[in-house]
mmCIF file of C-alpha atoms and ligand atoms in Angstrom:
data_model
loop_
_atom_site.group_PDB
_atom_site.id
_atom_site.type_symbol
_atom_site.label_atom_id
_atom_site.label_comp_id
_atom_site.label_asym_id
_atom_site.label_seq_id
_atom_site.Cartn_x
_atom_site.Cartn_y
_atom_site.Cartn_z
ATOM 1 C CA UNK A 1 27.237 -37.384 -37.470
ATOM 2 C CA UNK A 2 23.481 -36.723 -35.877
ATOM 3 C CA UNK A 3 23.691 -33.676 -34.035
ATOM 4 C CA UNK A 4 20.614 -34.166 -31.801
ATOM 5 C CA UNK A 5 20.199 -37.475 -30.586
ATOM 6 C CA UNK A 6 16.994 -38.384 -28.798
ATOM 7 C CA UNK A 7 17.747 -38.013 -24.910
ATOM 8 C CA UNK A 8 19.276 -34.078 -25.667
ATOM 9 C CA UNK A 9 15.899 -33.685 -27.398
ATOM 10 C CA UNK A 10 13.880 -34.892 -24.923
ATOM 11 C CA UNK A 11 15.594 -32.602 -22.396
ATOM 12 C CA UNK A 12 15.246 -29.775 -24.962
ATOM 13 C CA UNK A 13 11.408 -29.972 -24.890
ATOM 14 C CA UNK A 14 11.267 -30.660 -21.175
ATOM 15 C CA UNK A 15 13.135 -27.250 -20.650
ATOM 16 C CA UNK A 16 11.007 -25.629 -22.672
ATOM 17 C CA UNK A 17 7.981 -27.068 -21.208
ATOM 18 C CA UNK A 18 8.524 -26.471 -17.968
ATOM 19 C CA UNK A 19 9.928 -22.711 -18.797
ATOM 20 C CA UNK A 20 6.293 -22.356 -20.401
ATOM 21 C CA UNK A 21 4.366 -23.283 -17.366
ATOM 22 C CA UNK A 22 6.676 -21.300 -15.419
ATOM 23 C CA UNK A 23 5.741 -18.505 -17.445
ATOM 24 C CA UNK A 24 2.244 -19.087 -17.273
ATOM 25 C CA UNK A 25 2.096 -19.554 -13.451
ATOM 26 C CA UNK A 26 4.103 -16.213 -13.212
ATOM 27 C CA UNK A 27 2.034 -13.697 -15.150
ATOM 28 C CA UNK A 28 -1.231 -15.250 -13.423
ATOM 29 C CA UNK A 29 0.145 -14.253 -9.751
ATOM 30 C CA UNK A 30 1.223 -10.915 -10.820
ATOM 31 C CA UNK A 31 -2.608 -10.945 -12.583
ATOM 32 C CA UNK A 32 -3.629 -11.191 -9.070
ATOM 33 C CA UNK A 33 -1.437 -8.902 -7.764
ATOM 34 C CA UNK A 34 -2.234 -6.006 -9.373
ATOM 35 C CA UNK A 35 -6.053 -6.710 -8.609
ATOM 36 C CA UNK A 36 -5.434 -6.678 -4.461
ATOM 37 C CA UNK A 37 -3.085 -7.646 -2.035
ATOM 38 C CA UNK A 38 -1.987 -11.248 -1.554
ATOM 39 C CA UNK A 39 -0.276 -12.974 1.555
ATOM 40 C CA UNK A 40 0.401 -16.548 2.449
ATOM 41 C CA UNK A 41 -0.293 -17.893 5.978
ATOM 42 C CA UNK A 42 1.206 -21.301 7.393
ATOM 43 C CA UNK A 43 -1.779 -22.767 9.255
ATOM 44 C CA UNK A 44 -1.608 -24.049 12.299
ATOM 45 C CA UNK A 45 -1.269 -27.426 11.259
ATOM 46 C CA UNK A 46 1.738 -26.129 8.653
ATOM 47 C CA UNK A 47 -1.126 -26.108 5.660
ATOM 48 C CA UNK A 48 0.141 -23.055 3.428
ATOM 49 C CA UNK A 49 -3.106 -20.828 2.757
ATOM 50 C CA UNK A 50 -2.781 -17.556 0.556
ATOM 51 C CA UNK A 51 -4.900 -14.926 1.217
ATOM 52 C CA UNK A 52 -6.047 -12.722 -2.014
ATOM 53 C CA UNK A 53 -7.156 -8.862 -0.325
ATOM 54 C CA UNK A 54 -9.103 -6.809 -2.638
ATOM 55 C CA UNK A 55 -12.111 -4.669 -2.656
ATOM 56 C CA UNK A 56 -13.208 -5.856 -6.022
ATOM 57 C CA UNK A 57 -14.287 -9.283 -4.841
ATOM 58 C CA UNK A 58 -14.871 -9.696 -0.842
ATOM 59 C CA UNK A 59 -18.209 -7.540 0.059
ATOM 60 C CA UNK A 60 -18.833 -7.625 3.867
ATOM 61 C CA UNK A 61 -22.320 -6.583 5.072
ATOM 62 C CA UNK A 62 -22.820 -5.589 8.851
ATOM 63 C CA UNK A 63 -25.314 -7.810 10.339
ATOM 64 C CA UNK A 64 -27.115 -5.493 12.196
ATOM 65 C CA UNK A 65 -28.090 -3.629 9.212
ATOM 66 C CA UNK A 66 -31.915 -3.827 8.320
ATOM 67 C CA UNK A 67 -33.098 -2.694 4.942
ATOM 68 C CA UNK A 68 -35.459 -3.833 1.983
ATOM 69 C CA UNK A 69 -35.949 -7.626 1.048
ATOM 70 C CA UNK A 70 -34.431 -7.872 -2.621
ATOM 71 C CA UNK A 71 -35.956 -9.593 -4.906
ATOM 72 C CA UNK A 72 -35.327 -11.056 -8.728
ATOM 73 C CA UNK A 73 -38.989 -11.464 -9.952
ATOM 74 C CA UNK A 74 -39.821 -7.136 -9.486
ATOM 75 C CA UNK A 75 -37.837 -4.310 -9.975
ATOM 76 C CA UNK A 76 -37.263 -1.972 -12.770
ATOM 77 C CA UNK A 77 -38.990 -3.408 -16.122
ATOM 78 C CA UNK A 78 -38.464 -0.341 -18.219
ATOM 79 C CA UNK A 79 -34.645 0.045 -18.575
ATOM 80 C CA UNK A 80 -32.230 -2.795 -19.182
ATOM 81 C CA UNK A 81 -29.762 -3.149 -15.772
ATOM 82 C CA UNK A 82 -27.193 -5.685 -17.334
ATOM 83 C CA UNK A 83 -24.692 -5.963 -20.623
ATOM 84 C CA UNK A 84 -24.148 -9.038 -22.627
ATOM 85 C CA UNK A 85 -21.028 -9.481 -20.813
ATOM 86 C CA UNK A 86 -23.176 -9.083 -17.121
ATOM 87 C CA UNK A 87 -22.071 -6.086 -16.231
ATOM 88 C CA UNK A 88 -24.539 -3.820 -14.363
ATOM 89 C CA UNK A 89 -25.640 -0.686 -15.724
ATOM 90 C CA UNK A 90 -26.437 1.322 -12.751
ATOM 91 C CA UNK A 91 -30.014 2.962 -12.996
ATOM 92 C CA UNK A 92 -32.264 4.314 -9.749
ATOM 93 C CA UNK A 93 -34.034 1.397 -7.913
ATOM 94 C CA UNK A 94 -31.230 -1.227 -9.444
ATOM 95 C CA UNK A 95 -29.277 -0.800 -5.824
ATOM 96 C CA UNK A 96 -29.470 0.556 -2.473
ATOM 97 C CA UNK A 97 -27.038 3.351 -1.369
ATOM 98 C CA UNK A 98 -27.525 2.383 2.403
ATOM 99 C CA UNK A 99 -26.304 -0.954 2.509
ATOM 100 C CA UNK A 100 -23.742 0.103 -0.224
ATOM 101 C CA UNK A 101 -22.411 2.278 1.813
ATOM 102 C CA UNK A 102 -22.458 -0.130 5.068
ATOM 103 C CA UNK A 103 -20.101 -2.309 2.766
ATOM 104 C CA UNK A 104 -17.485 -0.071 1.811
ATOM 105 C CA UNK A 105 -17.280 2.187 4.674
ATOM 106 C CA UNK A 106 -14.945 -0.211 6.941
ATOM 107 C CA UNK A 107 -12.928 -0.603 3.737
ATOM 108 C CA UNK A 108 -11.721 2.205 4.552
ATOM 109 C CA UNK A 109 -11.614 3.036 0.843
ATOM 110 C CA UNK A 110 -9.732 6.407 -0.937
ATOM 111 C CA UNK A 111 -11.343 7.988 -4.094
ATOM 112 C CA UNK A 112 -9.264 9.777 -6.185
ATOM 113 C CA UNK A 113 -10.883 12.836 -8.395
ATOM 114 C CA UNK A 114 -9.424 14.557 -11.313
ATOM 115 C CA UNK A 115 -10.631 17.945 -12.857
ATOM 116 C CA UNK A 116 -9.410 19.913 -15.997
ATOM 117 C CA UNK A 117 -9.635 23.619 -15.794
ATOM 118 C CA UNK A 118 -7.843 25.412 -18.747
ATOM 119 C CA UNK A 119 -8.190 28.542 -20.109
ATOM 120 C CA UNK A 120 -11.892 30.324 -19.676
ATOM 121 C CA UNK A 121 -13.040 26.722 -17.952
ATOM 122 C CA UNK A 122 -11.907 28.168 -14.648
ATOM 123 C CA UNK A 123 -15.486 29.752 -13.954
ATOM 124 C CA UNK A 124 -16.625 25.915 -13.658
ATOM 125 C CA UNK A 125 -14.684 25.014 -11.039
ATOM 126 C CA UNK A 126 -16.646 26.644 -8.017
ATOM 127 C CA UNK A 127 -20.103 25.439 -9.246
ATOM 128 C CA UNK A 128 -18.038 21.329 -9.459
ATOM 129 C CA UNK A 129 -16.391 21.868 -6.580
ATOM 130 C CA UNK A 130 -19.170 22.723 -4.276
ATOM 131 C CA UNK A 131 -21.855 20.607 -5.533
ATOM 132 C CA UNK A 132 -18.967 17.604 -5.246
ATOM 133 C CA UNK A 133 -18.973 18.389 -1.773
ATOM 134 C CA UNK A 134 -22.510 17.920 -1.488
ATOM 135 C CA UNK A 135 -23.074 14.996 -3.737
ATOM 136 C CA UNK A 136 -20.305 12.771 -4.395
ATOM 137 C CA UNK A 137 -18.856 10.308 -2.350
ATOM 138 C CA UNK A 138 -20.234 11.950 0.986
ATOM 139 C CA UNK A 139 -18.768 10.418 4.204
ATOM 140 C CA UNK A 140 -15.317 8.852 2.286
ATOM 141 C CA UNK A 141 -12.123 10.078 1.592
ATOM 142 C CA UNK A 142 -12.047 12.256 -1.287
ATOM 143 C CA UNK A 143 -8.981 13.834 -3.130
ATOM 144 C CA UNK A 144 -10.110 16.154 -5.554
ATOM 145 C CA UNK A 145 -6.703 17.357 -8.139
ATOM 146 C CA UNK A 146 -7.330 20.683 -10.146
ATOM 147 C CA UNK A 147 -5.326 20.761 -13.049
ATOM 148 C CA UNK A 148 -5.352 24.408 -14.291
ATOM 149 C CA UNK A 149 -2.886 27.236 -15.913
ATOM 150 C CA UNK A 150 -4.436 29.316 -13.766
ATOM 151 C CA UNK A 151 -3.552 28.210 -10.079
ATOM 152 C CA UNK A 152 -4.206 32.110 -8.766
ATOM 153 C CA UNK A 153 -7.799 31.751 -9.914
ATOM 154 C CA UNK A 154 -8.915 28.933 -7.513
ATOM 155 C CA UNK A 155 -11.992 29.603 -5.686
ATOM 156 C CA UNK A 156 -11.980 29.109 -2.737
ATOM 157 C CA UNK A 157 -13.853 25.904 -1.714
ATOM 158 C CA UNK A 158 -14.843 24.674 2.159
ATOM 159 C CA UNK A 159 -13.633 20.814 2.190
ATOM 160 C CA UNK A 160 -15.207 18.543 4.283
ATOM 161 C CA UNK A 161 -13.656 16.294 6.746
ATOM 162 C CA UNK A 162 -11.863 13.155 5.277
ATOM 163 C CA UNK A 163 -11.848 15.617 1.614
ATOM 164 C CA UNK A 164 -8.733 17.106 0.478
ATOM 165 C CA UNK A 165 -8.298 19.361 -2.611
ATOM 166 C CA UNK A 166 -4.696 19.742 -5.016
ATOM 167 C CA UNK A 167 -4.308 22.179 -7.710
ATOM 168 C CA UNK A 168 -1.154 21.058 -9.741
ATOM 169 C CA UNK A 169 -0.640 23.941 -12.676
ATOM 170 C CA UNK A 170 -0.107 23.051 -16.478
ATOM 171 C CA UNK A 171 0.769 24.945 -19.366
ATOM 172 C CA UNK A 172 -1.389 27.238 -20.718
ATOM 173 C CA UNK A 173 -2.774 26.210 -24.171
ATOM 174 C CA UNK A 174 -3.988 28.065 -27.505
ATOM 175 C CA UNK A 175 -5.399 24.903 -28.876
ATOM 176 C CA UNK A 176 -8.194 23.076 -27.577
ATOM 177 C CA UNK A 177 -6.852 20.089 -29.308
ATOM 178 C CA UNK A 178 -4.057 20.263 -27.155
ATOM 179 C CA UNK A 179 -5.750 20.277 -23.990
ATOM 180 C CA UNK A 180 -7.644 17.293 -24.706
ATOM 181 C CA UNK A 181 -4.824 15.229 -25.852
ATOM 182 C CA UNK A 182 -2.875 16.300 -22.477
ATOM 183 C CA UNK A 183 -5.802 14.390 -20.532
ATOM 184 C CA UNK A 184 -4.801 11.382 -20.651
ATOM 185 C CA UNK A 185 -0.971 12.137 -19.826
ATOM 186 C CA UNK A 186 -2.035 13.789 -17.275
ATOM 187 C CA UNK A 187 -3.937 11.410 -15.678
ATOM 188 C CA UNK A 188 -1.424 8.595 -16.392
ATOM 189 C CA UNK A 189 1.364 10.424 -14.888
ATOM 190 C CA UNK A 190 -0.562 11.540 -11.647
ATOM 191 C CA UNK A 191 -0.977 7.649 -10.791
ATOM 192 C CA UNK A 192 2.609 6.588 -11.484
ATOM 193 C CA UNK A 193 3.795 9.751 -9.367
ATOM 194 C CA UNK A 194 1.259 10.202 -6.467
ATOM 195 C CA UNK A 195 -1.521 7.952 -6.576
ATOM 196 C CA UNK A 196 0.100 4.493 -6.448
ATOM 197 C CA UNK A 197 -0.183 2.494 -3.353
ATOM 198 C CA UNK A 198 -2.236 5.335 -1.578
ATOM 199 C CA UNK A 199 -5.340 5.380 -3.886
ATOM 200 C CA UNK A 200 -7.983 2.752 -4.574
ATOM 201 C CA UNK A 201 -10.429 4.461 -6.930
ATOM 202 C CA UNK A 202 -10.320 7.328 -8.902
ATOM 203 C CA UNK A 203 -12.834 8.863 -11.517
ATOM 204 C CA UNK A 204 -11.912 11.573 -13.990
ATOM 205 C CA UNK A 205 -14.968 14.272 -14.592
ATOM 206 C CA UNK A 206 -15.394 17.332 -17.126
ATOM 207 C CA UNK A 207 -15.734 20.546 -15.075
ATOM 208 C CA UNK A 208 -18.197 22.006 -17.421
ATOM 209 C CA UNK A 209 -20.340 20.235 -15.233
ATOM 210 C CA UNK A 210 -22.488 19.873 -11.711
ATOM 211 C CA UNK A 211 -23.550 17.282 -9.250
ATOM 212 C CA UNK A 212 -27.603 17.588 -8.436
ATOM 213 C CA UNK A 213 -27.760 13.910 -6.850
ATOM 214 C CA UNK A 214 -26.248 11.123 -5.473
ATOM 215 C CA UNK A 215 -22.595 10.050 -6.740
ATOM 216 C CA UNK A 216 -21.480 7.429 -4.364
ATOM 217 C CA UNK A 217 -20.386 3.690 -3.763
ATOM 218 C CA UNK A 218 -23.011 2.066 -6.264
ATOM 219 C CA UNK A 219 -20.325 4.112 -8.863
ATOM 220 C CA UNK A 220 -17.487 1.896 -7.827
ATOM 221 C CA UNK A 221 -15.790 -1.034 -9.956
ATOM 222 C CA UNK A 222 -12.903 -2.333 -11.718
ATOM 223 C CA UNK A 223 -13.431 -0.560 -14.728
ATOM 224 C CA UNK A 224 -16.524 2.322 -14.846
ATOM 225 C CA UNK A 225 -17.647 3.707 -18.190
ATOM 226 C CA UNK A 226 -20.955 6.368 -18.610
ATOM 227 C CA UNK A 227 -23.209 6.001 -21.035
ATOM 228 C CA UNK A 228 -23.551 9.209 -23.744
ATOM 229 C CA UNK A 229 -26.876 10.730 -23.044
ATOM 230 C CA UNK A 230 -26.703 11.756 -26.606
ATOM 231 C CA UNK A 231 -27.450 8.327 -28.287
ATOM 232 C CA UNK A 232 -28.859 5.887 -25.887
ATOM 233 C CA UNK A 233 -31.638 5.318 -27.603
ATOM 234 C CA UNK A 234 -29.491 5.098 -31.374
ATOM 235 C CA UNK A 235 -28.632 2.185 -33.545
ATOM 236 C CA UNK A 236 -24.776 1.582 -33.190
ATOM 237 C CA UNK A 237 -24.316 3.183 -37.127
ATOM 238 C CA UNK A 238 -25.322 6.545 -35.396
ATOM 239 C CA UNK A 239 -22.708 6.299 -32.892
ATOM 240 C CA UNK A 240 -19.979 9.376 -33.720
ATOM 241 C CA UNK A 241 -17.436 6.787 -33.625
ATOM 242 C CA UNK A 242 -14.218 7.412 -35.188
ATOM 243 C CA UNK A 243 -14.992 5.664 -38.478
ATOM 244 C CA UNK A 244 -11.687 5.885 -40.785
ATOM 245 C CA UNK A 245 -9.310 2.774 -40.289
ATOM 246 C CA UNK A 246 -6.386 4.583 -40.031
ATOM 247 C CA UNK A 247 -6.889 5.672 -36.715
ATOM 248 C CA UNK A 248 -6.286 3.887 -33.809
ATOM 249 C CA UNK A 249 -9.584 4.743 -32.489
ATOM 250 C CA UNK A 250 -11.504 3.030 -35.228
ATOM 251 C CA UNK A 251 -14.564 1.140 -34.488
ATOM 252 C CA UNK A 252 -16.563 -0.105 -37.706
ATOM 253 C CA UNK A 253 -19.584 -0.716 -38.810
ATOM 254 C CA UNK A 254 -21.625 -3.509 -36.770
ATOM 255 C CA UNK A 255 -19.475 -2.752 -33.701
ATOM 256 C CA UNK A 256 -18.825 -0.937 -30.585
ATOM 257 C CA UNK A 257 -21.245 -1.692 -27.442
ATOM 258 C CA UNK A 258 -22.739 1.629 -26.631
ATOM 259 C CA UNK A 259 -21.779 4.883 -26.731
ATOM 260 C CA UNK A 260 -19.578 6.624 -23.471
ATOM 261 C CA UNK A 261 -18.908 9.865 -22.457
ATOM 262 C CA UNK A 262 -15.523 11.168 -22.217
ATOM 263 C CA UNK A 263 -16.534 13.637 -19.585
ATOM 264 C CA UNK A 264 -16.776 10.650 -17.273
ATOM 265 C CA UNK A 265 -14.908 7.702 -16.792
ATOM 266 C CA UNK A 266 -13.093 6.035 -13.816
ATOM 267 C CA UNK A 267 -12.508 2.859 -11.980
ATOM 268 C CA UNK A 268 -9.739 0.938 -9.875
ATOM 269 C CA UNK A 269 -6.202 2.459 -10.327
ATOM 270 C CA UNK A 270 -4.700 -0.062 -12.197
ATOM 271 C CA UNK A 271 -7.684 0.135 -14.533
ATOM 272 C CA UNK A 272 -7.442 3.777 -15.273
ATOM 273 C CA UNK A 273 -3.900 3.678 -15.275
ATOM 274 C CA UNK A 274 -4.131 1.098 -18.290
ATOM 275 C CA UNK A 275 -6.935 3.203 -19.711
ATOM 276 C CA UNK A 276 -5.234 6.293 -19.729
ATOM 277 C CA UNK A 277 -1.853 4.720 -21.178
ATOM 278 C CA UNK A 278 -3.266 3.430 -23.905
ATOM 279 C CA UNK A 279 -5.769 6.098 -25.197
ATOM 280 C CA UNK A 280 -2.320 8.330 -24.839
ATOM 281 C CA UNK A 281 -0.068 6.299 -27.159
ATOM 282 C CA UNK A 282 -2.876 5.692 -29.565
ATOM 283 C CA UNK A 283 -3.663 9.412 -29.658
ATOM 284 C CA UNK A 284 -0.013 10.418 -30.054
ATOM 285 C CA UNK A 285 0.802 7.266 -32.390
ATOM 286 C CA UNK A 286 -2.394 8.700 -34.466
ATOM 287 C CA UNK A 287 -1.219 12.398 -34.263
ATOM 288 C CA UNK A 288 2.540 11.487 -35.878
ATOM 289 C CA UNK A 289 0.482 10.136 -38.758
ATOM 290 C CA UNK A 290 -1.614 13.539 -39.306
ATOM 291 C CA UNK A 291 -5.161 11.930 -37.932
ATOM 292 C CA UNK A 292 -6.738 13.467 -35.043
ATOM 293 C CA UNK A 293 -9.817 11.133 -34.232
ATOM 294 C CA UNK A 294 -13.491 12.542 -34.455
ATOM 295 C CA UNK A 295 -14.162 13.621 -31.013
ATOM 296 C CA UNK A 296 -10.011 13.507 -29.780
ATOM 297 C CA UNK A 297 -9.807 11.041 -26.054
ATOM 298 C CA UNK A 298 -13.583 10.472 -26.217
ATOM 299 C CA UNK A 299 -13.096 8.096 -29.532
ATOM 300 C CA UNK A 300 -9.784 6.444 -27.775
ATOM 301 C CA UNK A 301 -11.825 5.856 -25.282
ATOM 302 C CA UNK A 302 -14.649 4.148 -26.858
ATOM 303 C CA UNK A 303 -12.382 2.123 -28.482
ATOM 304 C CA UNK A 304 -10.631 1.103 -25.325
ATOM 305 C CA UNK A 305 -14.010 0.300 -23.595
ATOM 306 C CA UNK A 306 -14.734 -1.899 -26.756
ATOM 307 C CA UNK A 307 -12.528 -4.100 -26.675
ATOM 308 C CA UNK A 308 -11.834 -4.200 -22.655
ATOM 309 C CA UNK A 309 -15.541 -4.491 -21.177
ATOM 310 C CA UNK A 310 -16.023 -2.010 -18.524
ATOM 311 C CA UNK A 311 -17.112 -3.912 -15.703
ATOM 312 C CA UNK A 312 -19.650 -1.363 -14.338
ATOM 313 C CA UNK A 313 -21.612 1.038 -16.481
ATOM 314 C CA UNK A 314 -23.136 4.059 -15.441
ATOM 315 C CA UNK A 315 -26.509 5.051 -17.101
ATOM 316 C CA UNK A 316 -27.002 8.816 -18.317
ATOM 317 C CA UNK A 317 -28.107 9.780 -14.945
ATOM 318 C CA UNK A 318 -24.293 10.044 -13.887
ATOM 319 C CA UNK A 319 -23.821 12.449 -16.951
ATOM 320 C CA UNK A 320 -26.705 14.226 -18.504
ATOM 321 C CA UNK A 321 -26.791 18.123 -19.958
ATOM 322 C CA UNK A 322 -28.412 20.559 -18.745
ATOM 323 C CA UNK A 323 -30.069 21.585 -22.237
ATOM 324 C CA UNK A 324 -31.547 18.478 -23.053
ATOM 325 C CA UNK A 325 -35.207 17.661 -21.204
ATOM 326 C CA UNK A 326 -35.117 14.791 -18.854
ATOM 327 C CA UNK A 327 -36.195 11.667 -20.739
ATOM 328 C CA UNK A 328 -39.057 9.471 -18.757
ATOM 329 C CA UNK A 329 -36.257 6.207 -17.793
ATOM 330 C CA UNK A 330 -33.970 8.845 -15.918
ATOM 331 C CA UNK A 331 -35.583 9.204 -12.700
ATOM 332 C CA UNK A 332 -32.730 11.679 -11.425
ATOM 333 C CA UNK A 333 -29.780 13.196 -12.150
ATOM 334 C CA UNK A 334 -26.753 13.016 -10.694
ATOM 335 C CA UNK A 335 -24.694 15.002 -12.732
ATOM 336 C CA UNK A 336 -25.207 16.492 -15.577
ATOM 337 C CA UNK A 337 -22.965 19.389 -18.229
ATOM 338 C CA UNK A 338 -23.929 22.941 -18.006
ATOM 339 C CA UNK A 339 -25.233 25.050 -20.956
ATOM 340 C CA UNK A 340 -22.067 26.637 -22.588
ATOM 341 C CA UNK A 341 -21.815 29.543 -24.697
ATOM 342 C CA UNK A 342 -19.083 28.427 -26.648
ATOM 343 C CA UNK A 343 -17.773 31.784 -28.239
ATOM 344 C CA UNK A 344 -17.462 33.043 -24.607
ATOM 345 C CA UNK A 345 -14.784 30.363 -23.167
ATOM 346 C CA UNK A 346 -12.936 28.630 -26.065
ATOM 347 C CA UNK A 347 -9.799 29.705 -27.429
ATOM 348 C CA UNK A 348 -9.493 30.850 -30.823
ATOM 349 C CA UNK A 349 -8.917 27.399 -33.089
HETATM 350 C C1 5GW B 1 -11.851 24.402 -25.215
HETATM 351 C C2 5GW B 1 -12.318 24.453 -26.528
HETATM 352 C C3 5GW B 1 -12.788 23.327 -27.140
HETATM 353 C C4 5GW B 1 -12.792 22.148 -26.428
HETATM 354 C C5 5GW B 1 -12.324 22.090 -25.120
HETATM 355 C C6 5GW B 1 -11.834 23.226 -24.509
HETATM 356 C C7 5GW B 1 -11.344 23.177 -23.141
HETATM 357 C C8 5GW B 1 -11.558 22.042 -22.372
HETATM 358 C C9 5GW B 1 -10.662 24.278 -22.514
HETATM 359 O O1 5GW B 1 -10.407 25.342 -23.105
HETATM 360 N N1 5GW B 1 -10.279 24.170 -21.201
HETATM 361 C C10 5GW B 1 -10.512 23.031 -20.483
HETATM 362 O O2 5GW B 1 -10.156 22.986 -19.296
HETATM 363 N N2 5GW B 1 -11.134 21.961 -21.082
HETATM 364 C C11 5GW B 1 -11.332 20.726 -20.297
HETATM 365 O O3 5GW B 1 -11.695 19.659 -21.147
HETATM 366 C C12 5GW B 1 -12.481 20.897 -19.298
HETATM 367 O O4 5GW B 1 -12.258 20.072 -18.161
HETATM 368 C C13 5GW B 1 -13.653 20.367 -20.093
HETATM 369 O O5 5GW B 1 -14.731 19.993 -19.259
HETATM 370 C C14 5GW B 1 -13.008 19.198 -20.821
HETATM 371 C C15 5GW B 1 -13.742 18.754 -22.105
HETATM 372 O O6 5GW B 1 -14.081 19.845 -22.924
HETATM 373 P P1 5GW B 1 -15.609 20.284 -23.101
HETATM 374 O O7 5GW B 1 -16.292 20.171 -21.774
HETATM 375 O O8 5GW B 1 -15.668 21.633 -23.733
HETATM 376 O O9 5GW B 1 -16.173 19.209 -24.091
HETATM 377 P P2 5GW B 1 -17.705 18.793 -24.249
HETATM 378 O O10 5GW B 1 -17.693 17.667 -25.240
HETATM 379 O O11 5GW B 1 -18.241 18.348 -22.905
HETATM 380 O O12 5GW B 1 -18.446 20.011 -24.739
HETATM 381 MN MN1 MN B 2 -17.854 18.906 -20.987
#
């Protein structure tokens, strides 16, 4: 007896067909979705027209703004300003903060902050706090979070209009190790609880650090790594990659982009959100097995920003240290780690 004759097989494969384009069409919309808003209009004439809402892709300039003629034949000659994959790498003189500004300012647009203060790294948090004020994101809507064992300890910090400040306490902890790896939990959980639906951006900053210049719009993309200003100028086999395969943070020899900064990272929500889940299950996956990578979230998250491009990169001016002389390319900058003395504020290993 034949079992499958031809007409059951032919609606076999049509089924599955048509459940694979299904399938297909599906996942793309919800692609969308989670980039921006989307909404479908019936036209006057009854033409359906979906609208896609997102800040990522629809820039509107004010027309009565006047500024400097751009120009693609002079401009900076002594830095690059673009990746392989044409992302720009954001130096002084690559954009200009006034029309920047103009663009996202009706947008209306919310940037989210968050700030680790454990242990001795309370005495940070006035110096980041009040040089934030002055320097980063000036004239939006700000929403710095504190997360510290130590709420009591707060200085107390003047926010300006349209800036908001949240101190959310954690557990104290004896192991530095442990602080680090909490990061990225942290972080994940604060956008599935609070941010969602009320944040657009959101950048997460050491507070062993301060702002000296301009942090603003020009910072903004989908997903927004910082260049190390430790190894810029490095082959990729100097990179302090995690270099043993069985970590999940492995990146081998002859690969990896450039080296980023774990003090400084950010993007759209959704981006982070991805970020931050996945450095936290490859960190904990790792830690079951006994490895704990060579420089803990910062080589998850050079792994992470190997293999999904960051879409904006910041050059060292948006995280430079305060001990190292400022090299000729880095006009100014913005933000940069303070001299530690390490025996002072870390916990006994
Ligand atoms: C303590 C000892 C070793 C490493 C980290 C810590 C530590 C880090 C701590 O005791 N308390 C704390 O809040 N942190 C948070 O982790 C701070 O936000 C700090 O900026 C961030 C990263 O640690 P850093 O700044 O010491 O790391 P580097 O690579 O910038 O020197
Ligand atoms: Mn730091």
């Amino acid at each position: 007896m034949q079992l499958w004759n031809g007409k059951t097989l032919t609606v076999i494969l049509l089924s599955a067909l048509l459940l694979g384009v299904l399938y297909c069409y599906i996942s793309q919309s919800y692609r969308v979705v989670s980039l921006g808003s989307v909404w479908e209009e019936i036209t006057a004439d009854g033409r359906s027209e979906v609208h896609i809402e997102s800040h990522q892709f629809h820039l509107v300039a004010p027309d009565s703004l006047q500024y400097k003629q751009p120009s693609i034949v002079s401009g900076r000659t002594d830095v690059v300003t673009v990746t392989p994959w044409l992302a720009p790498v954001v130096w002084e003189g690559t954009f200009n903060p006034v029309l920047l500004d103009s663009i996202y300012k009706p947008q209306n647009i919310s940037v989210a902050v968050t700030v680790f203060a454990v242990g001795k790294y309370v005495m940070f948090l006035k110096d980041f706090l009040e040089t934030a004020e002055q320097y980063f994101f000036v004239g939006f809507n700000v929403h710095v979070y504190v997360f510290t064992d130590q709420p009591t300890k707060m200085p107390q910090v003047k926010m300006g209009s349209g800036r908001q400040l949240t101190v959310r306490s954690v557990p104290s902890s004896k192991r530095w190790q442990e602080i680090s790896a909490r990061r990225m939990e942290l972080i994940q959980t604060l956008i599935e609880e609070k941010l969602r639906n009320r944040t657009d951006y959101i950048f997460c900053l050491d507070v062993d650090s301060k702002f000296h210049g301009r942090w603003g719009t020009e910072s903004l993309g989908g997903l927004v790594a910082v260049i190390h200003p430790g190894y810029y100028r490095d082959d990729r086999s100097q990179f302090p990659y995690e270099r043993r395969p069985q970590s999940r943070a492995y990146v081998g020899p002859g690969q990896g982009d450039f080296y980023y900064c774990g003090g400084a990272f950010g993007g759209l929500l959704q981006e982070v959100h991805q970020l931050a889940k996945t450095c936290r299950s490859n960190f904990e996956a790792d830690a079951k097995e006994g490895i704990e990578a060579a420089w803990q979230e910062e080589s998850h998250l050079n792994r992470y920003m190997w293999i999904n491009k960051p879409s904006k990169v910041l050059s060292p001016e948006y995280l430079w240290q305060d001990f190292k002389p400022r090299n000729a390319e880095v006009y100014i900058v913005r933000f940069s780690g303070v001299v530690k003395n390490y025996a002072e504020i870390r916990p006994n290993v």
